[in-house]
Tab-separated table of N, CA, C and O in Angstrom:
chain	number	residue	atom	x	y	z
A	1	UNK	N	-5.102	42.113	-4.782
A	1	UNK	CA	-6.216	41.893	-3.889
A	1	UNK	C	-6.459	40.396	-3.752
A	1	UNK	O	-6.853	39.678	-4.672
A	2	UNK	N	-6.196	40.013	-2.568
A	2	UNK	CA	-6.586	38.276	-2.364
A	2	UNK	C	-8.217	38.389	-1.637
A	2	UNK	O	-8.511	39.099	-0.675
A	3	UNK	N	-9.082	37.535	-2.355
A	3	UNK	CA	-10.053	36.743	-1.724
A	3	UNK	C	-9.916	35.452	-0.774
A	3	UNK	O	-9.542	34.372	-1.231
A	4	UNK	N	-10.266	35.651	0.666
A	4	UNK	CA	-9.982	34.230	1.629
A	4	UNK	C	-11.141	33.305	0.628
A	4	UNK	O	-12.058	33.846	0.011
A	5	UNK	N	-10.863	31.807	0.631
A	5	UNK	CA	-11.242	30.686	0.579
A	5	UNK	C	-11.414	29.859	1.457
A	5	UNK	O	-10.417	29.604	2.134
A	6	UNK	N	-12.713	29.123	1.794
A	6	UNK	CA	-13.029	28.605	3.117
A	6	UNK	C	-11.642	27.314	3.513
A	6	UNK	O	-11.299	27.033	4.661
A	7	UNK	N	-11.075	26.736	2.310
A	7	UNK	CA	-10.258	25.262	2.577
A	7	UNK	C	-8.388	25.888	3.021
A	7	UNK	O	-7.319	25.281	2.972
A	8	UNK	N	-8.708	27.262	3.409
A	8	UNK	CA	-7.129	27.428	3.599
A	8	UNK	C	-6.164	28.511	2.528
A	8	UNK	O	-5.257	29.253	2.905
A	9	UNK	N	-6.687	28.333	1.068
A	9	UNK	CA	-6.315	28.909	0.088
A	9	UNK	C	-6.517	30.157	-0.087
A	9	UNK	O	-7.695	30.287	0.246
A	10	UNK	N	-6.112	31.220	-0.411
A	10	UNK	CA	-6.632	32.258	-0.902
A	10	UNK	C	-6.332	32.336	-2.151
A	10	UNK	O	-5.301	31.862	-2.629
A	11	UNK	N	-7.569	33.191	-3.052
A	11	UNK	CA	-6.582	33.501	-4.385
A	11	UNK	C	-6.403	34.587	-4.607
A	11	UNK	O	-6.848	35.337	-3.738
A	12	UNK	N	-5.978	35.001	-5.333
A	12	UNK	CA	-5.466	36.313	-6.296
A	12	UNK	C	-6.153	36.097	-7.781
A	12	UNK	O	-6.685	35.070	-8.202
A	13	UNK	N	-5.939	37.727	-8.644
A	13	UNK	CA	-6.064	37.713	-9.730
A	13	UNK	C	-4.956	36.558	-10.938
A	13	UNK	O	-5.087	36.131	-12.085
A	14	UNK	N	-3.554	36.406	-9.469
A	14	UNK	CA	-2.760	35.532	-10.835
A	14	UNK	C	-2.450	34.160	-10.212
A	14	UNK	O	-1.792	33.296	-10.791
A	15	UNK	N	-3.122	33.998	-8.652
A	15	UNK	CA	-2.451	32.739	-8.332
A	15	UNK	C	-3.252	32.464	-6.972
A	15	UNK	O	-3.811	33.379	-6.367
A	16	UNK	N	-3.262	31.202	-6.559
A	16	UNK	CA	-3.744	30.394	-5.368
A	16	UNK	C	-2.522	30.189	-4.905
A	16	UNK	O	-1.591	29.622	-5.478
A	17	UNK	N	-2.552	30.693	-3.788
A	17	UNK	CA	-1.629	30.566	-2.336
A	17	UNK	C	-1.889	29.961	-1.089
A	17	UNK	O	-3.092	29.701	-1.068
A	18	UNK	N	-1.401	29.646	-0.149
A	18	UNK	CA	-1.721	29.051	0.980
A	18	UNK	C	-1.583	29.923	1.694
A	18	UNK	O	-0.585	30.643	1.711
A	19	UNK	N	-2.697	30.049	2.530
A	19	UNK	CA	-2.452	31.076	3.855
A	19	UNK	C	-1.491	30.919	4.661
A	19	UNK	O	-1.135	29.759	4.459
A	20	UNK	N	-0.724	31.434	5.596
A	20	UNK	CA	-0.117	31.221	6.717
A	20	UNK	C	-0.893	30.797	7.752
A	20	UNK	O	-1.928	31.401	8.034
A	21	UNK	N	-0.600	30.024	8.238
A	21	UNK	CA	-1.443	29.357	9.828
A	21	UNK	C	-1.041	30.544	11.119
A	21	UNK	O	0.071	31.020	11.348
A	22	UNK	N	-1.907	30.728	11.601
A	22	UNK	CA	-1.950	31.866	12.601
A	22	UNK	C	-1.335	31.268	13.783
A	22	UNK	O	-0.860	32.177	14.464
A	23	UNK	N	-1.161	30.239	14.262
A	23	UNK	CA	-0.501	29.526	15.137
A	23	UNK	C	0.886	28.303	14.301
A	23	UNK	O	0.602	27.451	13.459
A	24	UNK	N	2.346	28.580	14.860
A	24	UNK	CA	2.949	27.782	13.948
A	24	UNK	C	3.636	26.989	15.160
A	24	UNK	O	3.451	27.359	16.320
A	25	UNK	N	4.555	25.718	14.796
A	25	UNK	CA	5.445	25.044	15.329
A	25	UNK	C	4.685	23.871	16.939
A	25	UNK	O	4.342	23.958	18.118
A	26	UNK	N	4.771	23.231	16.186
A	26	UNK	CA	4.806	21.896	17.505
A	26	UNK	C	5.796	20.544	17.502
A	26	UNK	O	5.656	19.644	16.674
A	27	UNK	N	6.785	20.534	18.518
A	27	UNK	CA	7.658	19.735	18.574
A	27	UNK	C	7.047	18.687	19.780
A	27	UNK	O	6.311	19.328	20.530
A	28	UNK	N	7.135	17.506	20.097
A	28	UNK	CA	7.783	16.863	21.332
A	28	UNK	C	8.819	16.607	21.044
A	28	UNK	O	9.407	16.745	19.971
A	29	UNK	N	9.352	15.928	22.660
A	29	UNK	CA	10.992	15.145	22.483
A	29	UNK	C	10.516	15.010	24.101
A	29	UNK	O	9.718	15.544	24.871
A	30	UNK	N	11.566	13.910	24.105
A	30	UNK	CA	11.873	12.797	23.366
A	30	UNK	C	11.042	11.966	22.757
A	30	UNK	O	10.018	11.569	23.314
A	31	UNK	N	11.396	11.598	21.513
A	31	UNK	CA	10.560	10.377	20.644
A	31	UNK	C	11.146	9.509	21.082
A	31	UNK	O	11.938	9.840	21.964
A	32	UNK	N	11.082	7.957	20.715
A	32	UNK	CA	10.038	7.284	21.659
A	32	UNK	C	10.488	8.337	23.406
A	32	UNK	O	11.558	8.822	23.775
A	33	UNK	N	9.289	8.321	23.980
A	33	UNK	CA	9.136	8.846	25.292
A	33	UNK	C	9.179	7.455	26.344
A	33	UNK	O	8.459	6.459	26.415
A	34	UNK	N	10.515	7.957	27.190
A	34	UNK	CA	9.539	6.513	28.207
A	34	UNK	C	8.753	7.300	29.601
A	34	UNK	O	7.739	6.758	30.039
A	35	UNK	N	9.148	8.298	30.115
A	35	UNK	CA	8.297	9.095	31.541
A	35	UNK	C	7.306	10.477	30.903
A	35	UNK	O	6.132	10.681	30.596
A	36	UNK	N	8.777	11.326	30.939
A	36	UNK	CA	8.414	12.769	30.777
A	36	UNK	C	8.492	12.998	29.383
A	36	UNK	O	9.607	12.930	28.866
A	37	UNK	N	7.440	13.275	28.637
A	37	UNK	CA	7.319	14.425	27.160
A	37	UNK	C	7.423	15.757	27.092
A	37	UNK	O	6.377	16.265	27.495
A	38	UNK	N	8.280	16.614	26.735
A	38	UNK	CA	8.252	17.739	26.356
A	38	UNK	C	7.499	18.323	25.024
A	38	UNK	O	7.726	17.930	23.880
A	39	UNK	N	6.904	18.965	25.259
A	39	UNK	CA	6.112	19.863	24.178
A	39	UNK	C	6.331	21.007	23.997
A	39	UNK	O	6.200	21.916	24.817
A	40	UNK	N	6.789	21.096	22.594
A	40	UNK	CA	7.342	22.540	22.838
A	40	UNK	C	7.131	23.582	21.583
A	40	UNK	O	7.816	23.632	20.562
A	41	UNK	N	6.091	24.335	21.901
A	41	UNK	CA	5.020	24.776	21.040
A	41	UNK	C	5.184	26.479	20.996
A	41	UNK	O	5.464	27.036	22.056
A	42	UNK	N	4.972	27.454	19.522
A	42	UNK	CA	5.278	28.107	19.355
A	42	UNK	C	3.697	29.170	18.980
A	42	UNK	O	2.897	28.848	18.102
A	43	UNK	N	3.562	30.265	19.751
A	43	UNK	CA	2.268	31.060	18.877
A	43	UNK	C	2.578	32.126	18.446
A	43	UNK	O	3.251	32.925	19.096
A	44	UNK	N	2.156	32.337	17.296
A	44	UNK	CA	2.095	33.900	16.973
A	44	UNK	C	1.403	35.069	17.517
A	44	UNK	O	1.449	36.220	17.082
A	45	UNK	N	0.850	34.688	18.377
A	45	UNK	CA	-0.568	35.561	19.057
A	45	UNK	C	-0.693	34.782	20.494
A	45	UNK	O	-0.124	33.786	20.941
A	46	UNK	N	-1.543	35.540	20.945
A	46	UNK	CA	-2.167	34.715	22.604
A	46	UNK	C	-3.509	34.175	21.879
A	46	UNK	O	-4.311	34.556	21.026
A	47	UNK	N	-3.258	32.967	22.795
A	47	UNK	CA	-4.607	32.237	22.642
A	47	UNK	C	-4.536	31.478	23.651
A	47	UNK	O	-3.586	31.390	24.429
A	48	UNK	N	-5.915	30.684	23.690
A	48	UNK	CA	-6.429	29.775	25.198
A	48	UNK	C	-6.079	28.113	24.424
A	48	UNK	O	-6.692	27.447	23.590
A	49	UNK	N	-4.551	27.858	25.332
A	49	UNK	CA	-4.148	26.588	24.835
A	49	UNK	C	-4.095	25.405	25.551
A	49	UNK	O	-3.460	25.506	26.601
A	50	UNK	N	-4.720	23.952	25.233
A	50	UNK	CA	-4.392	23.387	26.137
A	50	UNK	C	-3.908	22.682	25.042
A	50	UNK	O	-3.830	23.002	23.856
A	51	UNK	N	-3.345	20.855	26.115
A	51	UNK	CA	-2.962	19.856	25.134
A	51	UNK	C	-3.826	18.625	25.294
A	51	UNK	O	-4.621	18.645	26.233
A	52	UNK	N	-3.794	17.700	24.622
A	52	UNK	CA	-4.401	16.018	24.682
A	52	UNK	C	-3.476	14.997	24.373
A	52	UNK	O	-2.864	15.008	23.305
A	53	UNK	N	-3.338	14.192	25.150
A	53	UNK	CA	-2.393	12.833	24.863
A	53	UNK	C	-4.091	11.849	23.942
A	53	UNK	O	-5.157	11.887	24.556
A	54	UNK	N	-4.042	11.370	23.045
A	54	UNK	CA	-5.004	10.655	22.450
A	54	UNK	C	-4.246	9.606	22.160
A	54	UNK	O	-3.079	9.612	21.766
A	55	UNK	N	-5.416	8.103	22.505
A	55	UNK	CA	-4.205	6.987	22.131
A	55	UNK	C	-4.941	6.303	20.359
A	55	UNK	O	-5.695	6.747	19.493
A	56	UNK	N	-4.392	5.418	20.521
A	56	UNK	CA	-4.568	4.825	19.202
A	56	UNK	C	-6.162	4.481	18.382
A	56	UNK	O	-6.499	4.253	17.221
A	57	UNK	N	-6.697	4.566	19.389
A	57	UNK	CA	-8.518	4.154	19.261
A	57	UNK	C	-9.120	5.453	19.174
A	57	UNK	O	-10.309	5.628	18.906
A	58	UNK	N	-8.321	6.325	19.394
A	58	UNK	CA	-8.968	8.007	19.088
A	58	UNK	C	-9.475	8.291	20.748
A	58	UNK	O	-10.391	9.089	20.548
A	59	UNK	N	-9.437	8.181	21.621
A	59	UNK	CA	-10.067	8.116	23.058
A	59	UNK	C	-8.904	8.857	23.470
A	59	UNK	O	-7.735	8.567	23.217
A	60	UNK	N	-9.481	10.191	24.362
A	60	UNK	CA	-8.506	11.327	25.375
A	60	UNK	C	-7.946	10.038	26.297
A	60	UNK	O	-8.624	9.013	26.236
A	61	UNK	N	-6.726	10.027	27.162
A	61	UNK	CA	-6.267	9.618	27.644
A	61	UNK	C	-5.880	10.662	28.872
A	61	UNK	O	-6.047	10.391	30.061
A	62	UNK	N	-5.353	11.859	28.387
A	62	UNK	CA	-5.033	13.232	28.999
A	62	UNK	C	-5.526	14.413	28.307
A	62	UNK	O	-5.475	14.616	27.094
A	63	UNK	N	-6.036	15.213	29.259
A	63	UNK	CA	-6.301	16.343	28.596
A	63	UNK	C	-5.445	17.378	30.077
A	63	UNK	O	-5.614	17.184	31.281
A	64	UNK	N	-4.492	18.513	29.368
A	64	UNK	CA	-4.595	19.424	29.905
A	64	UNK	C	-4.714	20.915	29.721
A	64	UNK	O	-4.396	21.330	28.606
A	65	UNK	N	-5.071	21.698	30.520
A	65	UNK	CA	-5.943	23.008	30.418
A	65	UNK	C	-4.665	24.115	30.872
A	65	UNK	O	-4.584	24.367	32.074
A	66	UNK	N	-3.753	24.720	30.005
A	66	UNK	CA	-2.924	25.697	29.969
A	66	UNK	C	-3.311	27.202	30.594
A	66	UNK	O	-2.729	27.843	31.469
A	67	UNK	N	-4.862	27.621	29.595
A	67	UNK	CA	-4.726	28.656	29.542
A	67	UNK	C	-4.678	29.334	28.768
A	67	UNK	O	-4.591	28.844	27.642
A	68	UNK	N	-4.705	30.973	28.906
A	68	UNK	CA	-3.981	31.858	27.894
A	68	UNK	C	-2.639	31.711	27.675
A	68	UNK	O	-2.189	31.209	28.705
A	69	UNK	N	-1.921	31.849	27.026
A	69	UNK	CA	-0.525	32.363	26.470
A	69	UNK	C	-0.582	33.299	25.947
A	69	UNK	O	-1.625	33.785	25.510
A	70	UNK	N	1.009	33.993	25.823
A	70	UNK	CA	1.119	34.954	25.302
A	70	UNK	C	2.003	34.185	24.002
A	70	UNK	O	2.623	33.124	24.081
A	71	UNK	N	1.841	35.118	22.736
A	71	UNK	CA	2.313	34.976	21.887
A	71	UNK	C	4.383	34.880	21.979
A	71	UNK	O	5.170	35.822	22.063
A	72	UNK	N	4.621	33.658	21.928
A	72	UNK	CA	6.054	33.013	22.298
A	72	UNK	C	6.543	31.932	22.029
A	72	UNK	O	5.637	31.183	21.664
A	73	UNK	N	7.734	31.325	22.011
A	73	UNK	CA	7.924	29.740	22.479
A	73	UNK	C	7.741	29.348	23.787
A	73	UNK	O	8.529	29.681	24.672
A	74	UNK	N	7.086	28.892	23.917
A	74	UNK	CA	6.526	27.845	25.185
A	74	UNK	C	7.120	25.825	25.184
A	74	UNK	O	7.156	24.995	24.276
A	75	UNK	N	7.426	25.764	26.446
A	75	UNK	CA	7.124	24.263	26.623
A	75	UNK	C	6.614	24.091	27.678
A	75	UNK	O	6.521	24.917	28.586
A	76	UNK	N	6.123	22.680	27.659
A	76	UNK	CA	5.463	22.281	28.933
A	76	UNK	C	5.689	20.657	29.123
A	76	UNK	O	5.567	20.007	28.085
A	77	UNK	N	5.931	20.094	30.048
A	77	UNK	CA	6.494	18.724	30.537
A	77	UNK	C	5.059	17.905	30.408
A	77	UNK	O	4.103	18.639	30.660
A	78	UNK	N	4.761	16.775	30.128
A	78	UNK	CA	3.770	15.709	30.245
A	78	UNK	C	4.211	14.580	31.012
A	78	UNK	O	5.366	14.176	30.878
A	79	UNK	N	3.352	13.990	31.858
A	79	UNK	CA	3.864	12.794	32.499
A	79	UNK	C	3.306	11.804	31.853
A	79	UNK	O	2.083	11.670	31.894
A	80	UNK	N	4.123	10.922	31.130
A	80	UNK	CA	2.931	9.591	30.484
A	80	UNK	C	3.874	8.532	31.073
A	80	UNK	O	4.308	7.671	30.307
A	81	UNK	N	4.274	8.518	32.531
A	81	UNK	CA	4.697	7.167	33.090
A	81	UNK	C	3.253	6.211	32.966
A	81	UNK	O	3.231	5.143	32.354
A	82	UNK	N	2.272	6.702	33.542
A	82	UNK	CA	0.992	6.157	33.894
A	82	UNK	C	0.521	5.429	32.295
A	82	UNK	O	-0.313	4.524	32.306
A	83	UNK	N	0.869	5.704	31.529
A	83	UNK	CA	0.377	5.114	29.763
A	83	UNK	C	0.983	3.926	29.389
A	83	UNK	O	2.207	4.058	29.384
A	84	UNK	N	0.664	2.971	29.117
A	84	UNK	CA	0.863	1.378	28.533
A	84	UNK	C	1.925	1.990	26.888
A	84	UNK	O	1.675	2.969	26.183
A	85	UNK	N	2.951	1.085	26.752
A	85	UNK	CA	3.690	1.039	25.813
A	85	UNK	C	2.848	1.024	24.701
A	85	UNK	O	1.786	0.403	24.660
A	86	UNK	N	3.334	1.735	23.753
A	86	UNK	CA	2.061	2.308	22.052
A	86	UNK	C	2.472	2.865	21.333
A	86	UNK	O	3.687	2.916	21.140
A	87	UNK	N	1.530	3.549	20.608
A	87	UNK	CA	1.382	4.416	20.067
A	87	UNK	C	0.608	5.756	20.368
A	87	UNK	O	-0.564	5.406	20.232
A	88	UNK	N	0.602	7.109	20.704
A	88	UNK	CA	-0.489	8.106	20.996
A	88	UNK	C	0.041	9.426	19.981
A	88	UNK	O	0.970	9.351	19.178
A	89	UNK	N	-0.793	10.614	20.243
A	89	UNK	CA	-0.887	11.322	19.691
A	89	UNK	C	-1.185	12.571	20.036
A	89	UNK	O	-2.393	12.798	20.116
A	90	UNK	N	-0.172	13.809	20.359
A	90	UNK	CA	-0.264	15.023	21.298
A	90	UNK	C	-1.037	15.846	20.424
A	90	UNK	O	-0.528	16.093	19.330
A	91	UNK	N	-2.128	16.307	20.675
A	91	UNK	CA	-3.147	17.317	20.226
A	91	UNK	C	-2.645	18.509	20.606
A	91	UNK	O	-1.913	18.520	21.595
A	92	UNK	N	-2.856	19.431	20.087
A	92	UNK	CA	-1.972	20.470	20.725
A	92	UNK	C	-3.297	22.139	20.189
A	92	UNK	O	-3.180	22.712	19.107
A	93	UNK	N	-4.403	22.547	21.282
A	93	UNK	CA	-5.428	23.400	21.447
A	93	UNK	C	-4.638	24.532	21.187
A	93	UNK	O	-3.807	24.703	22.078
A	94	UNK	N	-4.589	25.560	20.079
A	94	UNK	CA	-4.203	26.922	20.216
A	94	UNK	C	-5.430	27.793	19.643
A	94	UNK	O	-5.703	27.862	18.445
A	95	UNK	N	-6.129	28.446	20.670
A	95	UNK	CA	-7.533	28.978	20.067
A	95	UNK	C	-8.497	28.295	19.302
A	95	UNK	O	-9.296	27.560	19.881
A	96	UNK	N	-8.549	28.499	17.517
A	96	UNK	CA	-9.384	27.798	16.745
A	96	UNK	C	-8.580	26.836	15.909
A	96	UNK	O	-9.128	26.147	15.048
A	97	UNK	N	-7.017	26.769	16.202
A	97	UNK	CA	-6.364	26.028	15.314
A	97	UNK	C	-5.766	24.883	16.532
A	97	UNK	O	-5.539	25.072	17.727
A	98	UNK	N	-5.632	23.724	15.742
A	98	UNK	CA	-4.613	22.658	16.394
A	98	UNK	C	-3.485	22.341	15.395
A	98	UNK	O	-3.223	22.869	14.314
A	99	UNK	N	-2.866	21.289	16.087
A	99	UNK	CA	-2.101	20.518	15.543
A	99	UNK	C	-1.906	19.199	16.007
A	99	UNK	O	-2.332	19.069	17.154
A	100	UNK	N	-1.315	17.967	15.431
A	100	UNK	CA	-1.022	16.905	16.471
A	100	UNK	C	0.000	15.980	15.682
A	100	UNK	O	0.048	15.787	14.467
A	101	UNK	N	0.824	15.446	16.709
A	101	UNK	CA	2.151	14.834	16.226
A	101	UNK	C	1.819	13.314	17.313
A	101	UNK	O	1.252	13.143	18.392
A	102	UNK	N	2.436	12.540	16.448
A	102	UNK	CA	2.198	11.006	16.808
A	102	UNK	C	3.847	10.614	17.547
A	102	UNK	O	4.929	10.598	16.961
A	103	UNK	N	3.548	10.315	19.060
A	103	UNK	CA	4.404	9.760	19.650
A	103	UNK	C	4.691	8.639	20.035
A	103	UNK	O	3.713	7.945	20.312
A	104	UNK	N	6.000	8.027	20.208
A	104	UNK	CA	5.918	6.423	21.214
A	104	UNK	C	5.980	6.483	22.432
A	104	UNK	O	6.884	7.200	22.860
A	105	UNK	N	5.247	5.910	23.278
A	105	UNK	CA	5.408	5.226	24.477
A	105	UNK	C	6.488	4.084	24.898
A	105	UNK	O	6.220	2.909	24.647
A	106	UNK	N	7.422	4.348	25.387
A	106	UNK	CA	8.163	3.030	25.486
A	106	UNK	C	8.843	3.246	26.543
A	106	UNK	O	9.757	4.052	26.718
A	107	UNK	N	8.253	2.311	27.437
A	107	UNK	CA	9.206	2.237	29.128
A	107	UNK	C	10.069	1.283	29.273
A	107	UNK	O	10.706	1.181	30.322
């Protein structure tokens, strides 16, 4: 019998485990990016997903609004011609869970 724990953990009578994340896998490519980013994101379930390009100061730069999905591998193309050479960071909305992976900008 496992008890949930609010930080992720559950335990048991013989051991603390890590839950499985209900939403798994977020890739881009190409790293460094110079136009188009691919995102290419995996759910276990449907949920209402969008994404965020965030740059280095923590400030949205892009936000976009997906939708539902169905539980699959998905990708979706980003345009960051319009973004100054950097550093940013793809947020990636799947229901109540995210994720986010740090990309380059380089044109």
């Amino acid at each position: 019998m496992q008890t949930a724990i609010d930080n992720g953990l559950a335990a048991s009578p013989t051991a603390i485990v890590e839950k499985k994340n209900e939403y798994l896998g977020l890739n881009v490519f190409p790293n460094p990016v110079m136009n188009t980013a691919i995102v290419n994101y995996t759910l276990t379930k449907s949920a209402s997903v969008s994404i965020e390009v965030i740059n280095i100061l923590g400030e949205k730069v892009t936000t976009i609004l997906l939708g539902t999905k169905s539980a699959s591998n998905q990708e979706y193309p980003i345009n960051l011609e319009s973004l100054s050479n950097g550093i940013y960071f793809v947020k990636l909305n799947a229901g109540e869970t995210n994720r986010i992976i740090k990309i380059t900008v380089s044109h």
